[in-house]
Structures are given as C-alpha cells and as structure tokens.
Coordinates of N, CA and C in Angstrom, one line a residue:
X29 N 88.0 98.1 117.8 CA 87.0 99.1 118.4 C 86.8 100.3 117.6
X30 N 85.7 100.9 117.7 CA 85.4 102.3 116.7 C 85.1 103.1 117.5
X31 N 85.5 104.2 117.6 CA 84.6 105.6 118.7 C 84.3 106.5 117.6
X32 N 83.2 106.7 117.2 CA 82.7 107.9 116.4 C 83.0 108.8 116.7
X33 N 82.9 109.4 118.0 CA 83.3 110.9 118.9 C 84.1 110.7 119.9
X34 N 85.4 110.2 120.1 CA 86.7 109.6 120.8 C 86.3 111.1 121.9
X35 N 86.2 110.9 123.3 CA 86.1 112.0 124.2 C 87.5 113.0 124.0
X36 N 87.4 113.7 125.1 CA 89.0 114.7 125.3 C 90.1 113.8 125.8
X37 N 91.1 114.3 125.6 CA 92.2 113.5 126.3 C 92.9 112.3 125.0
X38 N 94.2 112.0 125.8 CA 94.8 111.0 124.8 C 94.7 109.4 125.1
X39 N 94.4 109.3 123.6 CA 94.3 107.8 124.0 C 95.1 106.8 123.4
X40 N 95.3 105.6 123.9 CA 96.2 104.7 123.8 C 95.5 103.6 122.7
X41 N 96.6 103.3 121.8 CA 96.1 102.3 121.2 C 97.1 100.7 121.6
X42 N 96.7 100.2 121.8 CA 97.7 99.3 122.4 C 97.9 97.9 121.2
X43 N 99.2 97.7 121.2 CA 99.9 96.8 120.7 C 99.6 95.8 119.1
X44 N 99.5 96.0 118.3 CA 99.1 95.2 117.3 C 97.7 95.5 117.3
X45 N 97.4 96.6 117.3 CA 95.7 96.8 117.1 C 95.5 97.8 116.8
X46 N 94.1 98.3 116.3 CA 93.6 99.5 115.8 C 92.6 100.4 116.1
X47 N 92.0 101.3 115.5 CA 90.6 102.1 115.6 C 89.9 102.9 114.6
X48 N 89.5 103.3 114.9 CA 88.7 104.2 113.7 C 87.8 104.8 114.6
X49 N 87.6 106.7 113.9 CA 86.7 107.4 114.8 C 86.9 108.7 113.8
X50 N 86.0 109.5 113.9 CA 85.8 110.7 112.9 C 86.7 111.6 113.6
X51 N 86.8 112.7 112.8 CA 87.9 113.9 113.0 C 87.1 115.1 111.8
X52 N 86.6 116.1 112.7 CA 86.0 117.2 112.2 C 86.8 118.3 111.2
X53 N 86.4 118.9 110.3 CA 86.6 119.7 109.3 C 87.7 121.1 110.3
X54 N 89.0 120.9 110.7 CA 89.6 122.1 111.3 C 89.5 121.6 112.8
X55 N 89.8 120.5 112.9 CA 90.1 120.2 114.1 C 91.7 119.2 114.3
X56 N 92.3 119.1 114.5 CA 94.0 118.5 114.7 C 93.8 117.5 115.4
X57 N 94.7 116.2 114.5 CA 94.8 115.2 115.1 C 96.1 114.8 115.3
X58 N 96.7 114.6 116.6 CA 98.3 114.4 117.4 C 98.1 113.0 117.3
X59 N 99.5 112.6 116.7 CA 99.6 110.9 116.6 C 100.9 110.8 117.7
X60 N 101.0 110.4 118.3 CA 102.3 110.1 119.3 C 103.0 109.1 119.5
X61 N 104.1 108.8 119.9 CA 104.7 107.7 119.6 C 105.3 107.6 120.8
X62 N 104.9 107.4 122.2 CA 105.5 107.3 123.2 C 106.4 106.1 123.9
X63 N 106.4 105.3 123.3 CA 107.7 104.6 123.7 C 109.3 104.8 122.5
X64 N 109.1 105.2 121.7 CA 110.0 105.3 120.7 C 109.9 103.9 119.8
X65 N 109.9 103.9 118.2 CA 110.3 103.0 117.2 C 109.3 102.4 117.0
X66 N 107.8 102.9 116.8 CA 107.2 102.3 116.8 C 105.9 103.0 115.3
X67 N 105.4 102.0 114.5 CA 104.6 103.0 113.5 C 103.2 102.9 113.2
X68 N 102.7 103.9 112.8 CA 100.7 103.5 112.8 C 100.5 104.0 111.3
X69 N 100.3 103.4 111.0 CA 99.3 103.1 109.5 C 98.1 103.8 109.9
X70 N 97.8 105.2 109.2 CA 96.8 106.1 109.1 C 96.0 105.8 107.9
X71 N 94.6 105.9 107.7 CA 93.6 105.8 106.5 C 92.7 107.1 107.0
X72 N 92.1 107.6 106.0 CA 91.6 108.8 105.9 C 90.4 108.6 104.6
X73 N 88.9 108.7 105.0 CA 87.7 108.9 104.2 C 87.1 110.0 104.0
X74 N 86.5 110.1 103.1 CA 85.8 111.9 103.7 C 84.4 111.2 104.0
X75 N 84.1 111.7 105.2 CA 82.8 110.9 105.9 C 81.7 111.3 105.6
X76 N 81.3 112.3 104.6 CA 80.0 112.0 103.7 C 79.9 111.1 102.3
X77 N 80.9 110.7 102.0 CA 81.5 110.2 100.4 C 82.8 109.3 100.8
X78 N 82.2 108.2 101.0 CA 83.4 107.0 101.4 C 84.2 107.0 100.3
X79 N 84.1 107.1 99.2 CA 84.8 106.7 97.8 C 85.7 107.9 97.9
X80 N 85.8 108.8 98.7 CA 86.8 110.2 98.1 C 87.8 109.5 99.7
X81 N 89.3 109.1 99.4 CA 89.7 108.4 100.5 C 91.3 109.0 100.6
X82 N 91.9 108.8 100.8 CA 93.4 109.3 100.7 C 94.1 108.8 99.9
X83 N 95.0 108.9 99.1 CA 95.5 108.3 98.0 C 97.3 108.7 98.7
X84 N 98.1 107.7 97.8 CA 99.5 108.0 98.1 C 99.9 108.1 96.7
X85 N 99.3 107.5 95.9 CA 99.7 108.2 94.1 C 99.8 109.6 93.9
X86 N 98.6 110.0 94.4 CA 98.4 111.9 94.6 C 99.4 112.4 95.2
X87 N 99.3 112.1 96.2 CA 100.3 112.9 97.7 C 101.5 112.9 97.2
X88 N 102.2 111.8 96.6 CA 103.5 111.7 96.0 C 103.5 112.3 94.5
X89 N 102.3 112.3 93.9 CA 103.2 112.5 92.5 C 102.9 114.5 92.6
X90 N 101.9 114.9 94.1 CA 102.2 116.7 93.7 C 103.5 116.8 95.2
X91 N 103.9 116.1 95.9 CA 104.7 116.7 96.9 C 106.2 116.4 95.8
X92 N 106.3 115.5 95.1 CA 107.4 115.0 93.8 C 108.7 114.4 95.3
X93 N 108.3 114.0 96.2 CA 109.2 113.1 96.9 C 108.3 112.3 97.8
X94 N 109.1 111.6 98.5 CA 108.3 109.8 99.4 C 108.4 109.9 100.5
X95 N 109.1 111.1 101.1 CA 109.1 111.3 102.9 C 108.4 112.1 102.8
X96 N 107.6 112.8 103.6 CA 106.5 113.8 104.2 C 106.6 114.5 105.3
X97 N 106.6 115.1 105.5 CA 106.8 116.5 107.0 C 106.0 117.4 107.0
X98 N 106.3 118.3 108.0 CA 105.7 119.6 108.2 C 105.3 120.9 107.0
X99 N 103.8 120.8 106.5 CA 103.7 121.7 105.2 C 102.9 120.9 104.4
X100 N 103.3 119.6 104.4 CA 102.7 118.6 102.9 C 101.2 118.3 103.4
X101 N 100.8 118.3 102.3 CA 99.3 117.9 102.0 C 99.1 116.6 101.6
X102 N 98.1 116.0 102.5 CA 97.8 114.5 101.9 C 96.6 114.5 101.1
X103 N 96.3 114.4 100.0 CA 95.6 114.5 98.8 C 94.7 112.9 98.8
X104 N 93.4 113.3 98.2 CA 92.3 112.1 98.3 C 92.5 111.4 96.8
X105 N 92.0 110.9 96.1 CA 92.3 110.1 94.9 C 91.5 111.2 94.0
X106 N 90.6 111.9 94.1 CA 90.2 113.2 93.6 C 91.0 114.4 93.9
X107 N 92.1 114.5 94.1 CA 93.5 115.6 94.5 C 93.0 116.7 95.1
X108 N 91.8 116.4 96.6 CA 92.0 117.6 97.5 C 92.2 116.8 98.5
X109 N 92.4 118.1 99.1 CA 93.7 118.1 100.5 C 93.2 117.7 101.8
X110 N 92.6 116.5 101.9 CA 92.2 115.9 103.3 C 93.1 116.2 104.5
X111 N 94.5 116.0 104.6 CA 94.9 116.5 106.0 C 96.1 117.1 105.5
X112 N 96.8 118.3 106.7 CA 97.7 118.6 106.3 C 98.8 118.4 107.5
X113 N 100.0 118.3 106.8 CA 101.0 117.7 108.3 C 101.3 119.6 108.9
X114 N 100.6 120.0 110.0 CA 101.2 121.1 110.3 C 102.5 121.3 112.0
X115 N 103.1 120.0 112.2 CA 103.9 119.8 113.2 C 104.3 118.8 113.2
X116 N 105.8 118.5 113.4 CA 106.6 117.0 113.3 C 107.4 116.7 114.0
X117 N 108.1 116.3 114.8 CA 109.0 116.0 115.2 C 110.2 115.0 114.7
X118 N 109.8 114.5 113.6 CA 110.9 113.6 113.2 C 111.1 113.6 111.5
X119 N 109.9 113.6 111.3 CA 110.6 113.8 109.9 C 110.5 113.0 108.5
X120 N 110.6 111.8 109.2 CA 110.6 110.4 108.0 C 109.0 109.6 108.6
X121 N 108.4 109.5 107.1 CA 106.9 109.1 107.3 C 106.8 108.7 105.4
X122 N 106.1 107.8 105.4 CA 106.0 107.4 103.6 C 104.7 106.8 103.6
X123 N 104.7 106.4 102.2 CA 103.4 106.2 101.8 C 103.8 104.6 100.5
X124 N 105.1 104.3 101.1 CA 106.0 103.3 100.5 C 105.1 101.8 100.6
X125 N 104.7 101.2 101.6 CA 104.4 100.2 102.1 C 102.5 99.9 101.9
X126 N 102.3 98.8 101.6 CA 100.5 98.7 102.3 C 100.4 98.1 103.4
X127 N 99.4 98.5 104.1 CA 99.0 97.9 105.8 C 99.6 96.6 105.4
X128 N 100.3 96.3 106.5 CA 100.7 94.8 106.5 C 99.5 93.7 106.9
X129 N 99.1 92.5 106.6 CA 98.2 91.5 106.8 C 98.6 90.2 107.4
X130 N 97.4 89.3 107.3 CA 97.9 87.9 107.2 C 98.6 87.5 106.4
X131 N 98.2 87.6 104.9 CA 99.0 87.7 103.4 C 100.4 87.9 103.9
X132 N 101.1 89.2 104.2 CA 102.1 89.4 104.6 C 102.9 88.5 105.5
X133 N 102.5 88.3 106.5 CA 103.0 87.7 107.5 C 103.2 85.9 106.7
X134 N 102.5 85.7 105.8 CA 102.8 84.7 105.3 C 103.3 84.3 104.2
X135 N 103.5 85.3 103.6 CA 104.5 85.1 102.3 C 105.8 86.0 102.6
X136 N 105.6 86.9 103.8 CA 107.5 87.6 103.9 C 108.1 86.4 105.3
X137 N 107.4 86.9 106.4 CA 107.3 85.8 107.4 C 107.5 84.6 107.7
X138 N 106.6 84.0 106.8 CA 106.6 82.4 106.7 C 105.5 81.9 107.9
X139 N 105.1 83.0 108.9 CA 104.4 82.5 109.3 C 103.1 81.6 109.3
X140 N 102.4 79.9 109.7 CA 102.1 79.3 109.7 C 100.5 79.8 110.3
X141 N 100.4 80.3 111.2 CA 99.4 81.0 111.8 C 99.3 82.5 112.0
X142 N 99.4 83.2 110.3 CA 99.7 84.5 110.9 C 98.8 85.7 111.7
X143 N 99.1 86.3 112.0 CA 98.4 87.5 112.6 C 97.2 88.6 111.7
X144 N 96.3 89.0 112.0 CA 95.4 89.7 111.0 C 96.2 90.9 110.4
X145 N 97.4 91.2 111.1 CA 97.9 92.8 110.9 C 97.1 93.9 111.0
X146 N 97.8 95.1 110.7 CA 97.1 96.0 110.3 C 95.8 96.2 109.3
X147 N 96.2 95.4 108.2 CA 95.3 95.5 107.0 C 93.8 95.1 108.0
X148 N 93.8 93.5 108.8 CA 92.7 93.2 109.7 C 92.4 94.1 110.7
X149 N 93.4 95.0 111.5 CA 92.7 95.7 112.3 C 91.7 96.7 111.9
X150 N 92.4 97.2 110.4 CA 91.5 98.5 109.9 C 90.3 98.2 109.4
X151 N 90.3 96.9 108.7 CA 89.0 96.4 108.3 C 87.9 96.3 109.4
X152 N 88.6 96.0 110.5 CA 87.5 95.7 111.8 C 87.4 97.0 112.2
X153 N 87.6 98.0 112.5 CA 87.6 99.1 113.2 C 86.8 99.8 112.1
X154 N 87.3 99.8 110.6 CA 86.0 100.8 110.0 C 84.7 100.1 109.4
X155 N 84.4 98.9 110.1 CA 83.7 97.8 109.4 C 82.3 98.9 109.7
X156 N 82.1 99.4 111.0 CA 81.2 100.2 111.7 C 80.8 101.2 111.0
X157 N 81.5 101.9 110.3 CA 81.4 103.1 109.2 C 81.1 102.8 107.9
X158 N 80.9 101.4 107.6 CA 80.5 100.9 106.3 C 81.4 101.0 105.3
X159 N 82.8 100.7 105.9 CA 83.8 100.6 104.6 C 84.3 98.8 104.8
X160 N 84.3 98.7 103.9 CA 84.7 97.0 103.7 C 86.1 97.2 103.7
X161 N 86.9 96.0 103.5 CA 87.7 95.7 103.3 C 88.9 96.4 101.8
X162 N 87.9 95.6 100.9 CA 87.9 95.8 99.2 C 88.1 97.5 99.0
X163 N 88.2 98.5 100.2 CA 88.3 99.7 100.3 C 89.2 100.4 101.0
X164 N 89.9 99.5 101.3 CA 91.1 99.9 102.1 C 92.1 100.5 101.2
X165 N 93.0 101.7 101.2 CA 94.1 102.0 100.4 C 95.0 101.6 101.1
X166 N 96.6 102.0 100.4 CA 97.7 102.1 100.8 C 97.1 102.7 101.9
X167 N 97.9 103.1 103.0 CA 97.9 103.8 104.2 C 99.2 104.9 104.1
X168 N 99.3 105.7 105.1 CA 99.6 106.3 105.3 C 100.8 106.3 106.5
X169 N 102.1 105.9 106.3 CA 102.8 105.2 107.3 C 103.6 106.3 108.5
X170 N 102.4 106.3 109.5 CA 103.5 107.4 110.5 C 104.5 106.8 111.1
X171 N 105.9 107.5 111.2 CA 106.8 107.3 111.8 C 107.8 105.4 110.9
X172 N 107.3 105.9 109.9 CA 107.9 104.6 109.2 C 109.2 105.0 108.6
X173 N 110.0 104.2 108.6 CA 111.4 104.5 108.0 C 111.9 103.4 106.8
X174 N 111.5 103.8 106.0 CA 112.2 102.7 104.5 C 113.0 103.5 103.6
X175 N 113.9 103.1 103.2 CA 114.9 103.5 102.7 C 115.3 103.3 101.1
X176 N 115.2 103.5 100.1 CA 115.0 103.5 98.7 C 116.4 103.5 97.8
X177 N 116.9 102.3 97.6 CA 118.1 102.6 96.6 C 118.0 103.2 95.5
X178 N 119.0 104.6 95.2 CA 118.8 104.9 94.5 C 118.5 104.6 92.7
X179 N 119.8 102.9 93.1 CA 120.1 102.8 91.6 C 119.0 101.7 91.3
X180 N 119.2 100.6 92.3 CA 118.3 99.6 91.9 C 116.7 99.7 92.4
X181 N 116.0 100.7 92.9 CA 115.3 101.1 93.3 C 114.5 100.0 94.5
X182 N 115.8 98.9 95.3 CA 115.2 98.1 96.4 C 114.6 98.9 97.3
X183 N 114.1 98.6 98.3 CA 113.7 98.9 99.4 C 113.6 98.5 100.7
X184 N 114.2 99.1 101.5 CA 114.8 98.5 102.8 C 114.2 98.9 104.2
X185 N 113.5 98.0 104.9 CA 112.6 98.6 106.4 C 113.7 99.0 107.3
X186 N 114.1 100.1 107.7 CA 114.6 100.6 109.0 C 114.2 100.9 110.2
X187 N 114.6 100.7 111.3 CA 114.1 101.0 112.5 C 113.7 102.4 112.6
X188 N 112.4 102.4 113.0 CA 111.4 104.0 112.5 C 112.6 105.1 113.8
X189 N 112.9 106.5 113.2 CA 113.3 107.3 113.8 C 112.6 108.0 114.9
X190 N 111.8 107.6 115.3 CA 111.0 108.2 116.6 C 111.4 107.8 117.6
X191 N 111.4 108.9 118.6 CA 111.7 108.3 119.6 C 110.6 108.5 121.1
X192 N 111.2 107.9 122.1 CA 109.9 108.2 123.1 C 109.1 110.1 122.8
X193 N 107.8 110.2 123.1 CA 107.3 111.0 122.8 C 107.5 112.2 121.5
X194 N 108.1 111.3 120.6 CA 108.2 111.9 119.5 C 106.4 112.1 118.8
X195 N 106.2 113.1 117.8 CA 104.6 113.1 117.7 C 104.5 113.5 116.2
X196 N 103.4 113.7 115.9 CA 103.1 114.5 114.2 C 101.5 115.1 114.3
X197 N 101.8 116.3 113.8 CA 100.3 116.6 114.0 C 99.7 116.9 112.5
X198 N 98.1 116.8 112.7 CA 97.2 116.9 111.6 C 96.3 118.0 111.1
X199 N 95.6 119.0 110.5 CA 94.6 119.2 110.5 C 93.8 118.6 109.7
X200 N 92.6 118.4 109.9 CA 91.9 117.9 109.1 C 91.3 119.1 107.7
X201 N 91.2 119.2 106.7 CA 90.7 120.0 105.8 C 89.2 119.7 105.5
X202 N 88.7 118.3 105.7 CA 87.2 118.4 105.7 C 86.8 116.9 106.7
X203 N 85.5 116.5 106.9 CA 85.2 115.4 107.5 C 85.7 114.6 107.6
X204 N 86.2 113.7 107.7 CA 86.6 112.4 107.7 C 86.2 110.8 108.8
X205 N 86.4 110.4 108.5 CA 86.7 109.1 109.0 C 88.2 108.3 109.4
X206 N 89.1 108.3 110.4 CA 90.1 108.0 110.4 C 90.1 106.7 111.1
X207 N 91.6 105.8 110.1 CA 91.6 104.6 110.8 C 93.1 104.6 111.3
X208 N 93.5 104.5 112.6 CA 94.6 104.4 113.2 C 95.4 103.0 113.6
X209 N 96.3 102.6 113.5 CA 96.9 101.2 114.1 C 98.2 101.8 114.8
X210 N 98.6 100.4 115.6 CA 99.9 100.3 116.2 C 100.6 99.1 115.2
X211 N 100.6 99.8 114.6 CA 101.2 98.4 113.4 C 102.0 97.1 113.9
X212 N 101.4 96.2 113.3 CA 101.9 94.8 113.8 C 102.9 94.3 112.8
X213 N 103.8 94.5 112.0 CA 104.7 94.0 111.9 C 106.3 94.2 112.4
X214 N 106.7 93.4 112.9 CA 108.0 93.1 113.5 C 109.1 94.1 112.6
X215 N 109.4 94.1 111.5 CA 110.7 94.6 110.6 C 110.2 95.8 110.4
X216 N 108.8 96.7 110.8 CA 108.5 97.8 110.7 C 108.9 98.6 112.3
X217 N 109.0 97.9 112.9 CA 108.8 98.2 114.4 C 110.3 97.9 115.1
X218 N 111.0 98.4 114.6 CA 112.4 97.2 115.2 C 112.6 96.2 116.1
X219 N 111.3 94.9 115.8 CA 111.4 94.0 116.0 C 111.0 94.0 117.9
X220 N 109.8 95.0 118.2 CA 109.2 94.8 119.3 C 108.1 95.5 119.0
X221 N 107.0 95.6 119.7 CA 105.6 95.8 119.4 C 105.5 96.8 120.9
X222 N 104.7 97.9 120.3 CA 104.4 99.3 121.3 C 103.2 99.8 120.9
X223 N 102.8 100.3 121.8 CA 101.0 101.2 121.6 C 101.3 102.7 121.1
X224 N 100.8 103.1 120.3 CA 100.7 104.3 119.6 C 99.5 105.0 120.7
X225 N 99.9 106.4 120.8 CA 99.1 107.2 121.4 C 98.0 107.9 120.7
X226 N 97.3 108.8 120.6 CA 96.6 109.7 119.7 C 95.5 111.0 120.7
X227 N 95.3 112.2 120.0 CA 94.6 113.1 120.8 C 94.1 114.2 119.5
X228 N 92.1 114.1 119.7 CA 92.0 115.5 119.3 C 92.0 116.5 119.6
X229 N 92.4 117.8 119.2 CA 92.5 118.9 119.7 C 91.9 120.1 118.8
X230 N 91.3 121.1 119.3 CA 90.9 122.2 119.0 C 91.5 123.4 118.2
X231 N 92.7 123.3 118.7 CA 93.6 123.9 118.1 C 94.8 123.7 117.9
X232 N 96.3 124.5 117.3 CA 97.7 124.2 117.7 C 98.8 125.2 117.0
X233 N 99.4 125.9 118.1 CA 99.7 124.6 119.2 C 98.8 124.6 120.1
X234 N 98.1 123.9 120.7 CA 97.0 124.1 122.1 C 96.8 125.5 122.3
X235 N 95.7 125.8 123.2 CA 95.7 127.1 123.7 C 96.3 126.8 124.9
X236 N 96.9 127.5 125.7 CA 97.4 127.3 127.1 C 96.4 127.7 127.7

C-alpha cells in the first residue's frame, strides 16, 4: 500500500509488509516498535529528484562508526542531510544489512518458496512514486542489532534491543518519499514476526 498524505494519528504496519508515503521538509517521523524485537528497513528519496536517495556509504564514512542514535545525520549519496535522528530510545540501528528478499530467503534460508521480503515490499509500496526496483539502496535498519567482530570482521544478527514501545524519531531536512517495512526476516526479528508502528508529527517533543 502507498499513502502520499498518511492522515493524523499512528499507524500500524502489520507483519512482513510495507509502505511508502511522503514526509514534509521539518516535519518528524516516530518509528515505534510496539511489541518489542522487531525491525523496519527505512528508504528515504528526496521527492522532487528520485536519484538524490539515502546512502549508508555517506552516513557511515562522515558519522566514522555503524550504530546511529540521537544527533547523527543520514546523508543522500550527494552528502546532504535528508533526516536527522533527533530522539531514541535504544540505541543500536545500522546501515550493515540490505532489505532482505526472495534472493535472501533462498540462498541464507534455503527456502523453496521464499517470501518477497522486504526488498519486495519496498518495491511494491514505492512502485506508485515511480521508483523501480533497480533503485532501491541499502536501507536503513531501525531497531536492528548486528554485531561486527572486531578481528575477523564476521557479522552476526542479534535479537534487535527494542523493546515494547521502544521508538526513534526523525526530522525530515527536505521532501522526501519514505519507504517503511516490518521486516520479514526471521534472524533479524528473533525469530517471530511483529507490526511496526509509525506517526507524523508537527513537532517534538509534541506540543501538549
């Protein structure tokens, strides 16, 4: 599903699935995680110029570390600052991983009939906004927990540290186009599948 102008209020994305819907220049976007251990693969376009998109080469090689919090700038593949993380609750979030797919599910998995994943949801949800596939980046992994040896530089999926109503919030720094999931892989999710929440807001913290 796609909502160009997502109404007030929070919405649910439920289970192995996705969205896409714009997010205005100074407006905050709350990702929430209300059941706990659960992650959403974020993408980010600037919605007059599809080609300027979010990059995790950028973001990582000016933040010079792989976890992200409260302060850091997510950088477009032209190195300005499409969103910025201004509230967290947890802490651990990377840019380690690509949307998981069919592909995935069948060469880590083994699965026989695998699932479209993430990479399929985001294709379908921004198909509406005129971004293909062939345009998808890395994503943007909220609430993902991988763990990086130091020596041999493996990499290991952890059960994401969120817990019920844990959240992260956004500003936007200019237009965009955002694509959201409840990510569908099992070893990202500790091995159950949950709906990711989401809410735009005017300001933050909220006005009361």
């Amino acid at each position: 599903m796609s909502e160009p102008h997502p109404s007030c209020g929070r919405h649910t994305i439920a289970p192995r699935s996705g969205t896409a819907f714009t997010l205005d220049k100074g407006q905050f976007l709350v990702v929430t995680d209300p059941q706990g251990e659960q992650v959403a693969d974020m993408l980010a376009f600037r919605r007059d110029d599809l080609d300027e998109v979010i990059s995790s080469g950028r973001t990582l090689d000016y933040a010079s570390r792989i976890y992200l919090t409260t302060g850091d700038p997510l950088y477009s593949n032209r190195s300005n600052v499409m969103l910025r993380i201004v509230a967290d609750t947890v802490g651990r979030h990377d840019f380690l991983l690509t949307p998981c797919s069919a592909d995935t599910f069948r060469i880590i998995y083994g699965d026989a009939e695998p699932h479209r994943g993430c990479f399929g949801n985001l294709a379908a949800a921004l198909e509406p906004f005129g971004i293909g596939p062939d345009r998808i980046p890395v994503a943007f992994n909220v609430f993902m927990n991988v763990t990086v040896d130091g020596h041999t530089g493996a990499l290991k999926v952890e059960p994401p540290l969120s817990r019920a109503g844990d959240r992260i919030v956004f500003e936007a720094m200019q237009d965009l186009v955002i694509g959201l999931t409840a990510c569908s892989a099992l070893q990202s999710n500790n091995f159950a599948f949950k709906p990711i929440q989401y809410e735009i807001v005017p300001s933050w913290p909220p006005a009361s």
